[in-house]
PDB file of C-alpha atoms in Angstrom:
ATOM      1  CA  GLN A   1      -5.962  -2.137  -4.858  1.00  0.00           C
ATOM      2  CA  VAL A   2      -8.499  -1.290  -2.052  1.00  0.00           C
ATOM      3  CA  GLN A   3     -11.944  -0.573  -2.297  1.00  0.00           C
ATOM      4  CA  LEU A   4     -13.172   1.239   1.096  1.00  0.00           C
ATOM      5  CA  VAL A   5     -17.263   1.513   1.982  1.00  0.00           C
ATOM      6  CA  GLU A   6     -18.665   3.909   4.316  1.00  0.00           C
ATOM      7  CA  SER A   7     -21.120   3.079   6.760  1.00  0.00           C
ATOM      8  CA  GLY A   8     -23.366   4.353   9.526  1.00  0.00           C
ATOM      9  CA  GLY A   9     -23.860   7.821   8.953  1.00  0.00           C
ATOM     10  CA  GLY A  10     -27.533   8.678   9.475  1.00  0.00           C
ATOM     11  CA  LEU A  11     -29.834  12.044  11.490  1.00  0.00           C
ATOM     12  CA  VAL A  12     -28.504  12.672  15.152  1.00  0.00           C
ATOM     13  CA  GLN A  13     -29.414  15.497  17.383  1.00  0.00           C
ATOM     14  CA  ALA A  14     -26.862  18.074  19.329  1.00  0.00           C
ATOM     15  CA  GLY A  15     -25.000  15.927  21.777  1.00  0.00           C
ATOM     16  CA  GLY A  16     -25.616  12.533  20.532  1.00  0.00           C
ATOM     17  CA  SER A  17     -23.259   9.786  19.297  1.00  0.00           C
ATOM     18  CA  LEU A  18     -21.932   7.288  15.429  1.00  0.00           C
ATOM     19  CA  ARG A  19     -20.182   5.207  15.224  1.00  0.00           C
ATOM     20  CA  LEU A  20     -19.203   4.991  11.438  1.00  0.00           C
ATOM     21  CA  SER A  21     -17.523   1.822   9.698  1.00  0.00           C
ATOM     22  CA  CYS A  22     -14.894   1.457   7.094  1.00  0.00           C
ATOM     23  CA  VAL A  23     -14.835  -1.640   5.691  1.00  0.00           C
ATOM     24  CA  ALA A  24     -11.740  -2.540   2.749  1.00  0.00           C
ATOM     25  CA  SER A  25     -11.631  -5.196   0.804  1.00  0.00           C
ATOM     26  CA  GLY A  26      -8.836  -7.049   0.123  1.00  0.00           C
ATOM     27  CA  ARG A  27      -5.775  -9.333   2.942  1.00  0.00           C
ATOM     28  CA  THR A  28      -3.429  -6.578   2.812  1.00  0.00           C
ATOM     29  CA  PHE A  29      -5.506  -3.898   5.046  1.00  0.00           C
ATOM     30  CA  SER A  30      -2.724  -4.280   7.774  1.00  0.00           C
ATOM     31  CA  SER A  31      -0.554  -2.172   5.401  1.00  0.00           C
ATOM     32  CA  TYR A  32      -2.791   0.373   4.890  1.00  0.00           C
ATOM     33  CA  ALA A  33      -2.564   3.207   7.408  1.00  0.00           C
ATOM     34  CA  MET A  34      -6.268   4.515   7.513  1.00  0.00           C
ATOM     35  CA  GLY A  35      -7.655   7.826   7.889  1.00  0.00           C
ATOM     36  CA  TRP A  36     -11.204   9.240   7.962  1.00  0.00           C
ATOM     37  CA  PHE A  37     -11.571  13.141   6.505  1.00  0.00           C
ATOM     38  CA  ARG A  38     -15.256  15.216   5.659  1.00  0.00           C
ATOM     39  CA  GLN A  39     -16.705  17.408   3.751  1.00  0.00           C
ATOM     40  CA  ALA A  40     -19.174  19.735   4.048  1.00  0.00           C
ATOM     41  CA  PRO A  41     -21.300  21.730   1.493  1.00  0.00           C
ATOM     42  CA  GLY A  42     -19.524  24.153   0.408  1.00  0.00           C
ATOM     43  CA  LYS A  43     -16.535  23.628   2.178  1.00  0.00           C
ATOM     44  CA  GLU A  44     -13.197  21.575   1.255  1.00  0.00           C
ATOM     45  CA  ARG A  45     -13.156  18.152   2.668  1.00  0.00           C
ATOM     46  CA  GLU A  46     -10.804  18.056   6.157  1.00  0.00           C
ATOM     47  CA  PHE A  47      -8.954  15.774   8.117  1.00  0.00           C
ATOM     48  CA  VAL A  48     -10.718  14.608  11.093  1.00  0.00           C
ATOM     49  CA  ALA A  49      -8.258  11.444  12.222  1.00  0.00           C
ATOM     50  CA  ALA A  50      -6.141   8.964  11.204  1.00  0.00           C
ATOM     51  CA  ILE A  51      -4.397   5.561  12.902  1.00  0.00           C
ATOM     52  CA  SER A  52      -1.396   3.896  11.431  1.00  0.00           C
ATOM     53  CA  ARG A  53      -0.740   0.423  10.589  1.00  0.00           C
ATOM     54  CA  SER A  54      -0.479  -0.937  14.221  1.00  0.00           C
ATOM     55  CA  ALA A  55      -2.723   1.397  15.607  1.00  0.00           C
ATOM     56  CA  GLY A  56       0.064   2.355  17.865  1.00  0.00           C
ATOM     57  CA  SER A  57       0.022   6.228  16.384  1.00  0.00           C
ATOM     58  CA  THR A  58      -3.317   8.120  15.832  1.00  0.00           C
ATOM     59  CA  MET A  59      -3.675  11.762  14.808  1.00  0.00           C
ATOM     60  CA  TYR A  60      -6.967  14.261  15.536  1.00  0.00           C
ATOM     61  CA  ALA A  61      -7.764  17.016  13.879  1.00  0.00           C
ATOM     62  CA  ASP A  62      -8.579  19.947  16.519  1.00  0.00           C
ATOM     63  CA  SER A  63     -11.862  20.465  15.864  1.00  0.00           C
ATOM     64  CA  VAL A  64     -13.278  17.038  17.289  1.00  0.00           C
ATOM     65  CA  LYS A  65     -10.289  15.820  19.944  1.00  0.00           C
ATOM     66  CA  GLY A  66     -11.246  14.500  22.831  1.00  0.00           C
ATOM     67  CA  ARG A  67     -15.084  14.059  21.169  1.00  0.00           C
ATOM     68  CA  PHE A  68     -14.170  11.600  18.181  1.00  0.00           C
ATOM     69  CA  THR A  69     -11.910   8.510  18.306  1.00  0.00           C
ATOM     70  CA  ILE A  70     -10.687   6.650  16.409  1.00  0.00           C
ATOM     71  CA  SER A  71      -9.654   2.739  16.023  1.00  0.00           C
ATOM     72  CA  ARG A  72      -9.582  -0.371  13.552  1.00  0.00           C
ATOM     73  CA  ASP A  73      -9.514  -4.329  13.899  1.00  0.00           C
ATOM     74  CA  ASN A  74      -7.497  -5.500  11.630  1.00  0.00           C
ATOM     75  CA  ALA A  75      -8.928  -9.044  11.885  1.00  0.00           C
ATOM     76  CA  LYS A  76     -12.135  -7.946  10.294  1.00  0.00           C
ATOM     77  CA  ASN A  77     -10.839  -5.323   7.781  1.00  0.00           C
ATOM     78  CA  THR A  78     -12.193  -2.544   9.705  1.00  0.00           C
ATOM     79  CA  VAL A  79     -11.411   1.075  10.409  1.00  0.00           C
ATOM     80  CA  TYR A  80     -14.182   3.009  13.496  1.00  0.00           C
ATOM     81  CA  LEU A  81     -14.941   6.380  14.325  1.00  0.00           C
ATOM     82  CA  GLN A  82     -16.450   6.647  17.262  1.00  0.00           C
ATOM     83  CA  MET A  83     -18.044  10.024  17.274  1.00  0.00           C
ATOM     84  CA  ASN A  84     -19.376  11.144  20.096  1.00  0.00           C
ATOM     85  CA  SER A  85     -20.811  15.176  21.783  1.00  0.00           C
ATOM     86  CA  LEU A  86     -21.675  15.653  18.030  1.00  0.00           C
ATOM     87  CA  LYS A  87     -22.027  19.238  16.735  1.00  0.00           C
ATOM     88  CA  PRO A  88     -24.216  20.736  14.405  1.00  0.00           C
ATOM     89  CA  ALA A  89     -20.460  21.733  12.516  1.00  0.00           C
ATOM     90  CA  ASP A  90     -20.105  17.925  12.232  1.00  0.00           C
ATOM     91  CA  THR A  91     -22.576  17.782   9.005  1.00  0.00           C
ATOM     92  CA  ALA A  92     -20.754  16.954   6.556  1.00  0.00           C
ATOM     93  CA  VAL A  93     -20.126  13.825   4.988  1.00  0.00           C
ATOM     94  CA  TYR A  94     -17.466  11.410   6.257  1.00  0.00           C
ATOM     95  CA  TYR A  95     -15.050  10.167   3.630  1.00  0.00           C
ATOM     96  CA  CYS A  96     -12.318   7.012   4.814  1.00  0.00           C
ATOM     97  CA  ALA A  97      -9.359   6.578   3.404  1.00  0.00           C
ATOM     98  CA  ALA A  98      -5.944   4.217   2.932  1.00  0.00           C
ATOM     99  CA  ASP A  99      -2.219   5.335   3.005  1.00  0.00           C
ATOM    100  CA  ARG A 100      -0.623   2.374   1.151  1.00  0.00           C
ATOM    101  CA  LYS A 101       2.447   4.110   1.414  1.00  0.00           C
ATOM    102  CA  SER A 102       2.927   4.932   5.710  1.00  0.00           C
ATOM    103  CA  SER A 103       5.305   3.461   7.832  1.00  0.00           C
ATOM    104  CA  LEU A 104       4.355   1.025  10.646  1.00  0.00           C
ATOM    105  CA  SER A 105       3.669   3.525  13.065  1.00  0.00           C
ATOM    106  CA  GLY A 106       3.058   6.237  10.605  1.00  0.00           C
ATOM    107  CA  VAL A 107      -0.097   8.845  10.385  1.00  0.00           C
ATOM    108  CA  SER A 108      -0.809  11.985   8.216  1.00  0.00           C
ATOM    109  CA  ASN A 109      -3.396  14.547   8.267  1.00  0.00           C
ATOM    110  CA  LEU A 110      -2.489  15.476   4.687  1.00  0.00           C
ATOM    111  CA  ARG A 111      -5.136  14.379   1.801  1.00  0.00           C
ATOM    112  CA  SER A 112      -2.237  13.939  -0.847  1.00  0.00           C
ATOM    113  CA  GLU A 113      -1.324  11.034   1.294  1.00  0.00           C
ATOM    114  CA  TYR A 114      -4.148   9.007   0.465  1.00  0.00           C
ATOM    115  CA  ASP A 115      -4.494   6.585  -2.029  1.00  0.00           C
ATOM    116  CA  TYR A 116      -8.182   5.207  -1.933  1.00  0.00           C
ATOM    117  CA  TRP A 117     -10.792   6.929  -0.780  1.00  0.00           C
ATOM    118  CA  GLY A 118     -14.782   5.207  -0.210  1.00  0.00           C
ATOM    119  CA  GLN A 119     -17.499   6.215  -1.760  1.00  0.00           C
ATOM    120  CA  GLY A 120     -18.121   8.134   1.630  1.00  0.00           C
ATOM    121  CA  THR A 121     -21.413   8.413   4.513  1.00  0.00           C
ATOM    122  CA  GLN A 122     -23.613  11.551   5.175  1.00  0.00           C
ATOM    123  CA  VAL A 123     -23.641  12.644   9.419  1.00  0.00           C
ATOM    124  CA  THR A 124     -26.411  15.351  10.045  1.00  0.00           C
ATOM    125  CA  VAL A 125     -26.433  16.825  13.325  1.00  0.00           C
ATOM    126  CA  SER A 126     -29.435  18.815  14.529  1.00  0.00           C
ATOM    127  CA  SER A 127     -29.401  21.862  16.932  1.00  0.00           C
TER     128      SER A 127
END
């Protein structure tokens, strides 16, 4: 079992930046591929970005490619999401998730692949 706690959300103007962090409990963080998802009001939770256990592979949704960067620090049990050039359409609750079944270089954009979820952090982008 792993617990995930997100932080770093807030209110920002369009064009601004935020960095989200997700800290995992336990000593097996490097065994999990990690992902970020988001959910806007009235919409389904959607994939944003993922990073493999080794950090050698990443994947991004087309809507954030070139603006968001996912990274991880296994020594700190933390995964990050750097978000630049934010748009009002990025407004959502952002969730981090852990996939305990992934291979060393595997990443997934499927919600069903992830076993553990954080409680979410709100990101609001004003126009």
